C-alpha positions as protocol buffer text, in pm:
chain_id: "A"
residue {
  index: 1
  type: MET
  ca { x: -3 y: -8 z: 12 }
}
residue {
  index: 2
  type: SER
  ca { x: 288 y: 244 z: 71 }
}
residue {
  index: 3
  type: ASP
  ca { x: 445 y: 173 z: -276 }
}
residue {
  index: 4
  type: HIS
  ca { x: 131 y: 271 z: -434 }
}
residue {
  index: 5
  type: LEU
  ca { x: 120 y: 615 z: -218 }
}
residue {
  index: 6
  type: SER
  ca { x: 498 y: 682 z: -277 }
}
residue {
  index: 7
  type: ILE
  ca { x: 471 y: 635 z: -666 }
}
residue {
  index: 8
  type: ALA
  ca { x: 132 y: 850 z: -662 }
}
residue {
  index: 9
  type: ARG
  ca { x: 306 y: 1122 z: -469 }
}
residue {
  index: 10
  type: GLN
  ca { x: 611 y: 1100 z: -696 }
}
residue {
  index: 11
  type: VAL
  ca { x: 416 y: 1134 z: -1002 }
}
residue {
  index: 12
  type: ILE
  ca { x: 243 y: 1419 z: -885 }
}
residue {
  index: 13
  type: ARG
  ca { x: 553 y: 1581 z: -755 }
}
residue {
  index: 14
  type: LEU
  ca { x: 731 y: 1550 z: -1091 }
}
residue {
  index: 15
  type: GLU
  ca { x: 433 y: 1685 z: -1276 }
}
residue {
  index: 16
  type: ALA
  ca { x: 429 y: 1987 z: -1058 }
}
residue {
  index: 17
  type: GLU
  ca { x: 786 y: 2042 z: -1102 }
}
residue {
  index: 18
  type: ALA
  ca { x: 748 y: 2049 z: -1486 }
}
residue {
  index: 19
  type: LEU
  ca { x: 484 y: 2291 z: -1476 }
}
residue {
  index: 20
  type: GLN
  ca { x: 675 y: 2504 z: -1232 }
}
residue {
  index: 21
  type: ALA
  ca { x: 965 y: 2488 z: -1486 }
}
residue {
  index: 22
  type: PHE
  ca { x: 709 y: 2597 z: -1787 }
}
residue {
  index: 23
  type: GLU
  ca { x: 593 y: 2870 z: -1569 }
}
residue {
  index: 24
  type: ALA
  ca { x: 924 y: 3018 z: -1516 }
}
residue {
  index: 25
  type: ARG
  ca { x: 1034 y: 2935 z: -1876 }
}
residue {
  index: 26
  type: LEU
  ca { x: 766 y: 3171 z: -2032 }
}
residue {
  index: 27
  type: ASP
  ca { x: 871 y: 3481 z: -2185 }
}
residue {
  index: 28
  type: GLU
  ca { x: 768 y: 3701 z: -2475 }
}
residue {
  index: 29
  type: THR
  ca { x: 786 y: 3423 z: -2738 }
}
residue {
  index: 30
  type: PHE
  ca { x: 464 y: 3320 z: -2553 }
}
residue {
  index: 31
  type: ALA
  ca { x: 309 y: 3668 z: -2609 }
}
residue {
  index: 32
  type: SER
  ca { x: 424 y: 3662 z: -2957 }
}
residue {
  index: 33
  type: ALA
  ca { x: 213 y: 3352 z: -3038 }
}
residue {
  index: 34
  type: ILE
  ca { x: -69 y: 3501 z: -2864 }
}
residue {
  index: 35
  type: GLU
  ca { x: -49 y: 3801 z: -3086 }
}
residue {
  index: 36
  type: GLY
  ca { x: -31 y: 3585 z: -3394 }
}
residue {
  index: 37
  type: LEU
  ca { x: -323 y: 3386 z: -3299 }
}
residue {
  index: 38
  type: LEU
  ca { x: -524 y: 3711 z: -3207 }
}
residue {
  index: 39
  type: THR
  ca { x: -474 y: 3843 z: -3559 }
}
residue {
  index: 40
  type: VAL
  ca { x: -602 y: 3513 z: -3703 }
}
residue {
  index: 41
  type: LEU
  ca { x: -947 y: 3529 z: -3489 }
}
residue {
  index: 42
  type: ASN
  ca { x: -968 y: 3891 z: -3530 }
}
residue {
  index: 43
  type: SER
  ca { x: -980 y: 3859 z: -3908 }
}
residue {
  index: 44
  type: GLY
  ca { x: -1264 y: 3601 z: -3897 }
}
residue {
  index: 45
  type: LYS
  ca { x: -1090 y: 3274 z: -3892 }
}
residue {
  index: 46
  type: LYS
  ca { x: -1045 y: 2983 z: -3675 }
}
residue {
  index: 47
  type: ILE
  ca { x: -751 y: 2784 z: -3517 }
}
residue {
  index: 48
  type: VAL
  ca { x: -671 y: 2422 z: -3643 }
}
residue {
  index: 49
  type: LEU
  ca { x: -492 y: 2203 z: -3388 }
}
residue {
  index: 50
  type: VAL
  ca { x: -320 y: 1895 z: -3509 }
}
residue {
  index: 51
  type: GLY
  ca { x: -128 y: 1613 z: -3323 }
}
residue {
  index: 52
  type: ILE
  ca { x: -52 y: 1218 z: -3323 }
}
residue {
  index: 53
  type: GLY
  ca { x: -147 y: 1013 z: -3022 }
}
residue {
  index: 54
  type: LYS
  ca { x: -128 y: 1150 z: -2673 }
}
residue {
  index: 55
  type: SER
  ca { x: -76 y: 1481 z: -2837 }
}
residue {
  index: 56
  type: GLY
  ca { x: -388 y: 1432 z: -3049 }
}
residue {
  index: 57
  type: ASN
  ca { x: -603 y: 1352 z: -2749 }
}
residue {
  index: 58
  type: ILE
  ca { x: -470 y: 1686 z: -2585 }
}
residue {
  index: 59
  type: ALA
  ca { x: -558 y: 1874 z: -2902 }
}
residue {
  index: 60
  type: HIS
  ca { x: -893 y: 1789 z: -2881 }
}
residue {
  index: 61
  type: LYS
  ca { x: -943 y: 1896 z: -2514 }
}
residue {
  index: 62
  type: ILE
  ca { x: -761 y: 2243 z: -2598 }
}
residue {
  index: 63
  type: ALA
  ca { x: -980 y: 2266 z: -2896 }
}
residue {
  index: 64
  type: ALA
  ca { x: -1292 y: 2229 z: -2684 }
}
residue {
  index: 65
  type: THR
  ca { x: -1177 y: 2502 z: -2436 }
}
residue {
  index: 66
  type: LEU
  ca { x: -1079 y: 2735 z: -2683 }
}
residue {
  index: 67
  type: THR
  ca { x: -1433 y: 2706 z: -2854 }
}
residue {
  index: 68
  type: SER
  ca { x: -1595 y: 2744 z: -2531 }
}
residue {
  index: 69
  type: THR
  ca { x: -1422 y: 3046 z: -2433 }
}
residue {
  index: 70
  type: GLY
  ca { x: -1460 y: 3249 z: -2769 }
}
residue {
  index: 71
  type: SER
  ca { x: -1196 y: 3137 z: -2979 }
}
residue {
  index: 72
  type: PRO
  ca { x: -1328 y: 2879 z: -3265 }
}
residue {
  index: 73
  type: ALA
  ca { x: -1110 y: 2586 z: -3309 }
}
residue {
  index: 74
  type: VAL
  ca { x: -1126 y: 2253 z: -3484 }
}
residue {
  index: 75
  type: VAL
  ca { x: -883 y: 1940 z: -3481 }
}
residue {
  index: 76
  type: LEU
  ca { x: -753 y: 1828 z: -3805 }
}
residue {
  index: 77
  type: HIS
  ca { x: -670 y: 1448 z: -3803 }
}
residue {
  index: 78
  type: SER
  ca { x: -309 y: 1399 z: -3920 }
}
residue {
  index: 79
  type: GLN
  ca { x: -360 y: 1059 z: -4058 }
}
residue {
  index: 80
  type: ASN
  ca { x: -684 y: 1170 z: -4230 }
}
residue {
  index: 81
  type: ALA
  ca { x: -552 y: 1497 z: -4340 }
}
residue {
  index: 82
  type: LEU
  ca { x: -381 y: 1403 z: -4652 }
}
residue {
  index: 83
  type: HIS
  ca { x: -687 y: 1180 z: -4782 }
}
residue {
  index: 84
  type: GLY
  ca { x: -932 y: 1482 z: -4780 }
}
residue {
  index: 85
  type: ASP
  ca { x: -962 y: 1616 z: -4445 }
}
residue {
  index: 86
  type: LEU
  ca { x: -680 y: 1896 z: -4541 }
}
residue {
  index: 87
  type: GLY
  ca { x: -987 y: 2090 z: -4638 }
}
residue {
  index: 88
  type: LEU
  ca { x: -1072 y: 2188 z: -4296 }
}
residue {
  index: 89
  type: LEU
  ca { x: -790 y: 2404 z: -4293 }
}
residue {
  index: 90
  type: ALA
  ca { x: -908 y: 2725 z: -4481 }
}
residue {
  index: 91
  type: GLU
  ca { x: -674 y: 2979 z: -4609 }
}
residue {
  index: 92
  type: GLY
  ca { x: -520 y: 3223 z: -4347 }
}
residue {
  index: 93
  type: ASP
  ca { x: -637 y: 2987 z: -4041 }
}
residue {
  index: 94
  type: ALA
  ca { x: -387 y: 2944 z: -3743 }
}
residue {
  index: 95
  type: VAL
  ca { x: -252 y: 2602 z: -3682 }
}
residue {
  index: 96
  type: ILE
  ca { x: -120 y: 2475 z: -3352 }
}
residue {
  index: 97
  type: ALA
  ca { x: 73 y: 2178 z: -3400 }
}
residue {
  index: 98
  type: LEU
  ca { x: 148 y: 1961 z: -3105 }
}
residue {
  index: 99
  type: SER
  ca { x: 441 y: 1724 z: -3110 }
}
residue {
  index: 100
  type: TYR
  ca { x: 683 y: 1682 z: -2806 }
}
residue {
  index: 101
  type: SER
  ca { x: 964 y: 1533 z: -3043 }
}
residue {
  index: 102
  type: GLY
  ca { x: 892 y: 1788 z: -3320 }
}
residue {
  index: 103
  type: GLU
  ca { x: 961 y: 1482 z: -3542 }
}
residue {
  index: 104
  type: THR
  ca { x: 653 y: 1299 z: -3567 }
}
residue {
  index: 105
  type: SER
  ca { x: 639 y: 1177 z: -3934 }
}
residue {
  index: 106
  type: GLU
  ca { x: 271 y: 1224 z: -3996 }
}
residue {
  index: 107
  type: LEU
  ca { x: 307 y: 1562 z: -3884 }
}
residue {
  index: 108
  type: LEU
  ca { x: 610 y: 1654 z: -4080 }
}
residue {
  index: 109
  type: ASP
  ca { x: 442 y: 1496 z: -4396 }
}
residue {
  index: 110
  type: LEU
  ca { x: 182 y: 1786 z: -4331 }
}
residue {
  index: 111
  type: LEU
  ca { x: 394 y: 2057 z: -4255 }
}
residue {
  index: 112
  type: PRO
  ca { x: 427 y: 2214 z: -4635 }
}
residue {
  index: 113
  type: TYR
  ca { x: 52 y: 2217 z: -4681 }
}
residue {
  index: 114
  type: LEU
  ca { x: 9 y: 2378 z: -4327 }
}
residue {
  index: 115
  type: LYS
  ca { x: 257 y: 2624 z: -4405 }
}
residue {
  index: 116
  type: ARG
  ca { x: 109 y: 2710 z: -4733 }
}
residue {
  index: 117
  type: ARG
  ca { x: -245 y: 2766 z: -4598 }
}
residue {
  index: 118
  type: SER
  ca { x: -209 y: 2856 z: -4272 }
}
residue {
  index: 119
  type: ALA
  ca { x: -161 y: 3274 z: -4138 }
}
residue {
  index: 120
  type: CYS
  ca { x: 34 y: 3142 z: -3827 }
}
residue {
  index: 121
  type: LEU
  ca { x: 175 y: 2823 z: -3736 }
}
residue {
  index: 122
  type: VAL
  ca { x: 258 y: 2769 z: -3332 }
}
residue {
  index: 123
  type: ALA
  ca { x: 447 y: 2474 z: -3233 }
}
residue {
  index: 124
  type: LEU
  ca { x: 376 y: 2330 z: -2906 }
}
residue {
  index: 125
  type: THR
  ca { x: 697 y: 2116 z: -2874 }
}
residue {
  index: 126
  type: GLY
  ca { x: 937 y: 1997 z: -2623 }
}
residue {
  index: 127
  type: LYS
  ca { x: 1234 y: 2035 z: -2874 }
}
residue {
  index: 128
  type: SER
  ca { x: 1304 y: 2397 z: -2991 }
}
residue {
  index: 129
  type: ARG
  ca { x: 1527 y: 2292 z: -3253 }
}
residue {
  index: 130
  type: SER
  ca { x: 1327 y: 1998 z: -3402 }
}
residue {
  index: 131
  type: THR
  ca { x: 1207 y: 2015 z: -3755 }
}
residue {
  index: 132
  type: LEU
  ca { x: 858 y: 2128 z: -3639 }
}
residue {
  index: 133
  type: ALA
  ca { x: 1002 y: 2404 z: -3441 }
}
residue {
  index: 134
  type: THR
  ca { x: 1233 y: 2514 z: -3719 }
}
residue {
  index: 135
  type: HIS
  ca { x: 922 y: 2584 z: -3961 }
}
residue {
  index: 136
  type: ALA
  ca { x: 697 y: 2710 z: -3694 }
}
residue {
  index: 137
  type: ASP
  ca { x: 618 y: 3096 z: -3686 }
}
residue {
  index: 138
  type: HIS
  ca { x: 615 y: 3071 z: -3297 }
}
residue {
  index: 139
  type: ILE
  ca { x: 730 y: 2815 z: -3072 }
}
residue {
  index: 140
  type: ILE
  ca { x: 611 y: 2748 z: -2703 }
}
residue {
  index: 141
  type: ASP
  ca { x: 843 y: 2537 z: -2528 }
}
residue {
  index: 142
  type: THR
  ca { x: 677 y: 2232 z: -2337 }
}
residue {
  index: 143
  type: SER
  ca { x: 995 y: 2026 z: -2263 }
}
residue {
  index: 144
  type: VAL
  ca { x: 1021 y: 1871 z: -1922 }
}
residue {
  index: 145
  type: PRO
  ca { x: 1319 y: 1739 z: -1716 }
}
residue {
  index: 146
  type: ARG
  ca { x: 1168 y: 1393 z: -1729 }
}
residue {
  index: 147
  type: GLU
  ca { x: 850 y: 1197 z: -1739 }
}
residue {
  index: 148
  type: ALA
  ca { x: 665 y: 1108 z: -1408 }
}
residue {
  index: 149
  type: CYS
  ca { x: 658 y: 737 z: -1551 }
}
residue {
  index: 150
  type: PRO
  ca { x: 875 y: 532 z: -1351 }
}
residue {
  index: 151
  type: LEU
  ca { x: 1017 y: 372 z: -1681 }
}
residue {
  index: 152
  type: GLU
  ca { x: 1032 y: 721 z: -1820 }
}
residue {
  index: 153
  type: LEU
  ca { x: 857 y: 595 z: -2125 }
}
residue {
  index: 154
  type: ALA
  ca { x: 488 y: 710 z: -2119 }
}
residue {
  index: 155
  type: PRO
  ca { x: 388 y: 1079 z: -2183 }
}
residue {
  index: 156
  type: THR
  ca { x: 307 y: 1178 z: -1842 }
}
residue {
  index: 157
  type: SER
  ca { x: 480 y: 1527 z: -1729 }
}
residue {
  index: 158
  type: SER
  ca { x: 527 y: 1601 z: -2084 }
}
residue {
  index: 159
  type: SER
  ca { x: 170 y: 1568 z: -2185 }
}
residue {
  index: 160
  type: THR
  ca { x: 47 y: 1757 z: -1877 }
}
residue {
  index: 161
  type: THR
  ca { x: 283 y: 2050 z: -1949 }
}
residue {
  index: 162
  type: MET
  ca { x: 131 y: 2052 z: -2313 }
}
residue {
  index: 163
  type: LEU
  ca { x: -222 y: 2035 z: -2173 }
}
residue {
  index: 164
  type: VAL
  ca { x: -155 y: 2332 z: -1922 }
}
residue {
  index: 165
  type: ALA
  ca { x: 22 y: 2515 z: -2234 }
}
residue {
  index: 166
  type: GLY
  ca { x: -289 y: 2495 z: -2420 }
}
residue {
  index: 167
  type: ASP
  ca { x: -484 y: 2606 z: -2142 }
}
residue {
  index: 168
  type: ALA
  ca { x: -275 y: 2925 z: -2109 }
}
residue {
  index: 169
  type: VAL
  ca { x: -314 y: 2983 z: -2472 }
}
residue {
  index: 170
  type: ALA
  ca { x: -689 y: 2958 z: -2428 }
}
residue {
  index: 171
  type: MET
  ca { x: -730 y: 3184 z: -2114 }
}
residue {
  index: 172
  type: ALA
  ca { x: -468 y: 3435 z: -2262 }
}
residue {
  index: 173
  type: LEU
  ca { x: -678 y: 3481 z: -2587 }
}
residue {
  index: 174
  type: MET
  ca { x: -998 y: 3479 z: -2400 }
}
residue {
  index: 175
  type: SER
  ca { x: -871 y: 3778 z: -2170 }
}
residue {
  index: 176
  type: ALA
  ca { x: -728 y: 3950 z: -2478 }
}
residue {
  index: 177
  type: ARG
  ca { x: -1078 y: 3923 z: -2659 }
}
residue {
  index: 178
  type: GLY
  ca { x: -1289 y: 4046 z: -2370 }
}
residue {
  index: 179
  type: PHE
  ca { x: -1470 y: 3723 z: -2330 }
}
residue {
  index: 180
  type: THR
  ca { x: -1722 y: 3770 z: -2021 }
}
residue {
  index: 181
  type: ALA
  ca { x: -1896 y: 3567 z: -1816 }
}
residue {
  index: 182
  type: GLU
  ca { x: -2222 y: 3603 z: -1987 }
}
residue {
  index: 183
  type: ASP
  ca { x: -2064 y: 3509 z: -2312 }
}
residue {
  index: 184
  type: PHE
  ca { x: -1956 y: 3187 z: -2168 }
}
residue {
  index: 185
  type: ALA
  ca { x: -2323 y: 3159 z: -2053 }
}
residue {
  index: 186
  type: GLN
  ca { x: -2444 y: 3197 z: -2437 }
}
residue {
  index: 187
  type: PHE
  ca { x: -2194 y: 2905 z: -2525 }
}
residue {
  index: 188
  type: HIS
  ca { x: -2321 y: 2667 z: -2231 }
}
residue {
  index: 189
  type: PRO
  ca { x: -2711 y: 2736 z: -2212 }
}
residue {
  index: 190
  type: GLY
  ca { x: -2760 y: 2401 z: -2072 }
}
residue {
  index: 191
  type: GLY
  ca { x: -2557 y: 2390 z: -1778 }
}
residue {
  index: 192
  type: SER
  ca { x: -2621 y: 2528 z: -1422 }
}
residue {
  index: 193
  type: LEU
  ca { x: -2371 y: 2832 z: -1487 }
}
residue {
  index: 194
  type: GLY
  ca { x: -2541 y: 2915 z: -1836 }
}
residue {
  index: 195
  type: ARG
  ca { x: -2900 y: 2929 z: -1663 }
}
residue {
  index: 196
  type: ALA
  ca { x: -2782 y: 3130 z: -1350 }
}
residue {
  index: 197
  type: LEU
  ca { x: -2610 y: 3397 z: -1618 }
}
residue {
  index: 198
  type: LEU
  ca { x: -2891 y: 3417 z: -1842 }
}
residue {
  index: 199
  type: THR
  ca { x: -3194 y: 3390 z: -1622 }
}
residue {
  index: 200
  type: THR
  ca { x: -3293 y: 3720 z: -1435 }
}
residue {
  index: 201
  type: VAL
  ca { x: -3426 y: 3711 z: -1042 }
}
residue {
  index: 202
  type: GLY
  ca { x: -3784 y: 3825 z: -1191 }
}
residue {
  index: 203
  type: GLU
  ca { x: -3797 y: 3530 z: -1388 }
}
residue {
  index: 204
  type: ILE
  ca { x: -3767 y: 3292 z: -1090 }
}
residue {
  index: 205
  type: MET
  ca { x: -3908 y: 3464 z: -818 }
}
residue {
  index: 206
  type: ARG
  ca { x: -4201 y: 3381 z: -615 }
}
residue {
  index: 207
  type: THR
  ca { x: -4550 y: 3575 z: -699 }
}
residue {
  index: 208
  type: GLY
  ca { x: -4908 y: 3539 z: -629 }
}
residue {
  index: 209
  type: ASP
  ca { x: -5060 y: 3230 z: -435 }
}
residue {
  index: 210
  type: ARG
  ca { x: -4696 y: 3142 z: -364 }
}
residue {
  index: 211
  type: LEU
  ca { x: -4607 y: 3444 z: -198 }
}
residue {
  index: 212
  type: ALA
  ca { x: -4709 y: 3492 z: 175 }
}
residue {
  index: 213
  type: ILE
  ca { x: -4761 y: 3856 z: 252 }
}
residue {
  index: 214
  type: VAL
  ca { x: -4869 y: 3988 z: 588 }
}
residue {
  index: 215
  type: THR
  ca { x: -4902 y: 4333 z: 790 }
}
residue {
  index: 216
  type: PRO
  ca { x: -4707 y: 4430 z: 1097 }
}
residue {
  index: 217
  type: ASP
  ca { x: -5035 y: 4381 z: 1311 }
}
residue {
  index: 218
  type: HIS
  ca { x: -5093 y: 3984 z: 1208 }
}
residue {
  index: 219
  type: THR
  ca { x: -5005 y: 3737 z: 1470 }
}
residue {
  index: 220
  type: VAL
  ca { x: -4716 y: 3487 z: 1444 }
}
residue {
  index: 221
  type: PHE
  ca { x: -5002 y: 3239 z: 1418 }
}
residue {
  index: 222
  type: GLU
  ca { x: -5197 y: 3418 z: 1128 }
}
residue {
  index: 223
  type: THR
  ca { x: -4845 y: 3439 z: 945 }
}
residue {
  index: 224
  type: LEU
  ca { x: -4747 y: 3073 z: 980 }
}
residue {
  index: 225
  type: ASN
  ca { x: -5092 y: 3005 z: 826 }
}
residue {
  index: 226
  type: ALA
  ca { x: -5022 y: 3264 z: 559 }
}
residue {
  index: 227
  type: MET
  ca { x: -4660 y: 3074 z: 505 }
}
residue {
  index: 228
  type: THR
  ca { x: -4840 y: 2718 z: 500 }
}
residue {
  index: 229
  type: ARG
  ca { x: -5070 y: 2841 z: 236 }
}
residue {
  index: 230
  type: ALA
  ca { x: -4833 y: 2973 z: 26 }
}
residue {
  index: 231
  type: LYS
  ca { x: -4576 y: 2669 z: 63 }
}
residue {
  index: 232
  type: SER
  ca { x: -4330 y: 2926 z: 165 }
}
residue {
  index: 233
  type: GLY
  ca { x: -4044 y: 2918 z: 440 }
}
residue {
  index: 234
  type: ALA
  ca { x: -4096 y: 3303 z: 506 }
}
residue {
  index: 235
  type: ALA
  ca { x: -4334 y: 3570 z: 497 }
}
residue {
  index: 236
  type: ILE
  ca { x: -4302 y: 3928 z: 358 }
}
residue {
  index: 237
  type: VAL
  ca { x: -4407 y: 4214 z: 614 }
}
residue {
  index: 238
  type: LEU
  ca { x: -4554 y: 4476 z: 433 }
}
residue {
  index: 239
  type: ASN
  ca { x: -4628 y: 4847 z: 579 }
}
residue {
  index: 240
  type: ALA
  ca { x: -4978 y: 5010 z: 550 }
}
residue {
  index: 241
  type: ASP
  ca { x: -4812 y: 5226 z: 249 }
}
residue {
  index: 242
  type: ARG
  ca { x: -4690 y: 4877 z: 95 }
}
residue {
  index: 243
  type: SER
  ca { x: -4349 y: 4966 z: 196 }
}
residue {
  index: 244
  type: LEU
  ca { x: -4124 y: 4679 z: 313 }
}
residue {
  index: 245
  type: GLY
  ca { x: -4134 y: 4623 z: 662 }
}
residue {
  index: 246
  type: GLY
  ca { x: -3937 y: 4319 z: 726 }
}
residue {
  index: 247
  type: ILE
  ca { x: -3941 y: 3942 z: 664 }
}
residue {
  index: 248
  type: PHE
  ca { x: -4056 y: 3660 z: 911 }
}
residue {
  index: 249
  type: THR
  ca { x: -3912 y: 3295 z: 858 }
}
residue {
  index: 250
  type: HIS
  ca { x: -3967 y: 2947 z: 1001 }
}
residue {
  index: 251
  type: GLY
  ca { x: -3621 y: 3004 z: 1158 }
}
residue {
  index: 252
  type: ASP
  ca { x: -3737 y: 3333 z: 1349 }
}
residue {
  index: 253
  type: PHE
  ca { x: -4064 y: 3122 z: 1482 }
}
residue {
  index: 254
  type: ALA
  ca { x: -3827 y: 2802 z: 1585 }
}
residue {
  index: 255
  type: ARG
  ca { x: -3598 y: 3043 z: 1735 }
}
residue {
  index: 256
  type: SER
  ca { x: -3851 y: 3225 z: 1958 }
}
residue {
  index: 257
  type: PHE
  ca { x: -4076 y: 2953 z: 2041 }
}
residue {
  index: 258
  type: GLN
  ca { x: -3796 y: 2765 z: 2251 }
}
residue {
  index: 259
  type: ASN
  ca { x: -3796 y: 3043 z: 2513 }
}
residue {
  index: 260
  type: GLN
  ca { x: -4194 y: 3175 z: 2438 }
}
residue {
  index: 261
  type: PRO
  ca { x: -4412 y: 2877 z: 2392 }
}
residue {
  index: 262
  type: ASP
  ca { x: -4670 y: 3138 z: 2333 }
}
residue {
  index: 263
  type: VAL
  ca { x: -4534 y: 3331 z: 2068 }
}
residue {
  index: 264
  type: GLY
  ca { x: -4806 y: 3245 z: 1853 }
}
residue {
  index: 265
  type: SER
  ca { x: -5024 y: 3520 z: 1992 }
}
residue {
  index: 266
  type: ARG
  ca { x: -4733 y: 3774 z: 1944 }
}
residue {
  index: 267
  type: THR
  ca { x: -4747 y: 4035 z: 1654 }
}
residue {
  index: 268
  type: VAL
  ca { x: -4519 y: 3942 z: 1367 }
}
residue {
  index: 269
  type: SER
  ca { x: -4369 y: 4303 z: 1399 }
}
residue {
  index: 270
  type: THR
  ca { x: -4196 y: 4207 z: 1735 }
}
residue {
  index: 271
  type: LEU
  ca { x: -4014 y: 3901 z: 1593 }
}
residue {
  index: 272
  type: MET
  ca { x: -3968 y: 3989 z: 1215 }
}
residue {
  index: 273
  type: THR
  ca { x: -3605 y: 4103 z: 1088 }
}
residue {
  index: 274
  type: PRO
  ca { x: -3642 y: 4441 z: 962 }
}
residue {
  index: 275
  type: GLN
  ca { x: -3449 y: 4595 z: 662 }
}
residue {
  index: 276
  type: PRO
  ca { x: -3398 y: 4237 z: 511 }
}
residue {
  index: 277
  type: ILE
  ca { x: -3150 y: 4172 z: 228 }
}
residue {
  index: 278
  type: SER
  ca { x: -3304 y: 4253 z: -95 }
}
residue {
  index: 279
  type: ILE
  ca { x: -3221 y: 4219 z: -454 }
}
residue {
  index: 280
  type: SER
  ca { x: -3363 y: 4375 z: -777 }
}
residue {
  index: 281
  type: ALA
  ca { x: -3597 y: 4205 z: -1003 }
}
residue {
  index: 282
  type: LYS
  ca { x: -3350 y: 4283 z: -1296 }
}
residue {
  index: 283
  type: ALA
  ca { x: -3078 y: 4122 z: -1145 }
}
residue {
  index: 284
  type: LEU
  ca { x: -2922 y: 3787 z: -1283 }
}
residue {
  index: 285
  type: ALA
  ca { x: -3011 y: 3487 z: -1099 }
}
residue {
  index: 286
  type: ALA
  ca { x: -2636 y: 3424 z: -1041 }
}
residue {
  index: 287
  type: GLU
  ca { x: -2631 y: 3706 z: -824 }
}
residue {
  index: 288
  type: ALA
  ca { x: -2922 y: 3560 z: -614 }
}
residue {
  index: 289
  type: VAL
  ca { x: -2708 y: 3258 z: -568 }
}
residue {
  index: 290
  type: ARG
  ca { x: -2401 y: 3441 z: -491 }
}
residue {
  index: 291
  type: LEU
  ca { x: -2593 y: 3665 z: -213 }
}
residue {
  index: 292
  type: VAL
  ca { x: -2778 y: 3345 z: -62 }
}
residue {
  index: 293
  type: ALA
  ca { x: -2442 y: 3172 z: -28 }
}
residue {
  index: 294
  type: GLU
  ca { x: -2249 y: 3493 z: 118 }
}
residue {
  index: 295
  type: ARG
  ca { x: -2468 y: 3595 z: 366 }
}
residue {
  index: 296
  type: ASN
  ca { x: -2617 y: 3234 z: 449 }
}
residue {
  index: 297
  type: ILE
  ca { x: -2966 y: 3304 z: 416 }
}
residue {
  index: 298
  type: ASP
  ca { x: -3279 y: 3105 z: 264 }
}
residue {
  index: 299
  type: ASP
  ca { x: -3492 y: 3396 z: 128 }
}
residue {
  index: 300
  type: LEU
  ca { x: -3426 y: 3733 z: -56 }
}
residue {
  index: 301
  type: ILE
  ca { x: -3670 y: 3986 z: -110 }
}
residue {
  index: 302
  type: VAL
  ca { x: -3725 y: 4100 z: -475 }
}
residue {
  index: 303
  type: LEU
  ca { x: -3787 y: 4469 z: -540 }
}
residue {
  index: 304
  type: ASP
  ca { x: -3858 y: 4663 z: -828 }
}
residue {
  index: 305
  type: PRO
  ca { x: -3556 y: 4859 z: -942 }
}
residue {
  index: 306
  type: ASP
  ca { x: -3689 y: 5199 z: -977 }
}
residue {
  index: 307
  type: SER
  ca { x: -3974 y: 5238 z: -737 }
}
residue {
  index: 308
  type: GLN
  ca { x: -3855 y: 4974 z: -478 }
}
residue {
  index: 309
  type: GLU
  ca { x: -4164 y: 4830 z: -457 }
}
residue {
  index: 310
  type: VAL
  ca { x: -4189 y: 4454 z: -324 }
}
residue {
  index: 311
  type: LEU
  ca { x: -4256 y: 4231 z: -612 }
}
residue {
  index: 312
  type: GLY
  ca { x: -4176 y: 3897 z: -488 }
}
residue {
  index: 313
  type: LEU
  ca { x: -3938 y: 3660 z: -285 }
}
residue {
  index: 314
  type: VAL
  ca { x: -3655 y: 3416 z: -406 }
}
residue {
  index: 315
  type: ASP
  ca { x: -3619 y: 3108 z: -202 }
}
residue {
  index: 316
  type: SER
  ca { x: -3296 y: 2918 z: -204 }
}
residue {
  index: 317
  type: GLN
  ca { x: -3499 y: 2562 z: -255 }
}
residue {
  index: 318
  type: ASP
  ca { x: -3639 y: 2735 z: -562 }
}
residue {
  index: 319
  type: LEU
  ca { x: -3273 y: 2784 z: -673 }
}
residue {
  index: 320
  type: ALA
  ca { x: -3179 y: 2422 z: -614 }
}
residue {
  index: 321
  type: SER
  ca { x: -3470 y: 2302 z: -804 }
}
residue {
  index: 322
  type: LEU
  ca { x: -3387 y: 2523 z: -1098 }
}
residue {
  index: 323
  type: LYS
  ca { x: -3039 y: 2375 z: -1077 }
}
residue {
  index: 324
  type: LEU
  ca { x: -2949 y: 2724 z: -1020 }
}
residue {
  index: 325
  type: THR
  ca { x: -2691 y: 2617 z: -736 }
}
């Protein structure tokens, strides 16, 4: 058992050291590669990634990350490229070629065509003097001191470094192109983040029969009945002029009942929370999620952003049922 753990820790340590070395090695050549890719993307073209074996697998992940963060990217299968798939590479596209050795035969066979059609060729390679590196416009050095494999054969440290290099490229491009969280949501409408960033509080708040509203003069017993009818864990307390007086929750009742068994006959104004936390109906659901988590509360009062009129209530259980948390 201890051998298993020691091997695992050694792998993690060696790969972490490789990443630290990669970070320390980053210089203006990386920035130059980003500028080259930016020029291509800003012209309306895409990025084409190409690699063989493990590098090919990593190319797929990098392409997915690029595309989901606003930089259109596809993967060109090296072995099929010379049999028709080269049509995937349009004139003026950028190419990111992945090969640790820089001497992969299938990739080198493609080099003349890649150079001829692409506007920018970036090499992710561990050999800065390889054939691939020699023909590239930009080189991102992914060399590692050693592989984490005990036999030093299986790509481990090198593949991890290449993957992180791709993430670094994608994040640098995302930042340079001003890609926002809202843009990310547009590309991920089916996920919880997408829903949270595309949905407004006004679209998910409780209203009508699902809203328990009482006045300060209502008793706690009457307030609990209103909450039961609305199937809500909180009641909104409105003053005579319809302004917000406070909020009363099941938690408020439970805490008071421990010391005051006759609490039901008291007016709700004596036990409510005045000036409760509120949110605009126009705010994004993501903001509601953040407030609920930061303030450790279960309910948010929803207000009209202009008149400050109470419009509804956001219940944390609703956020969960809508898969917004």
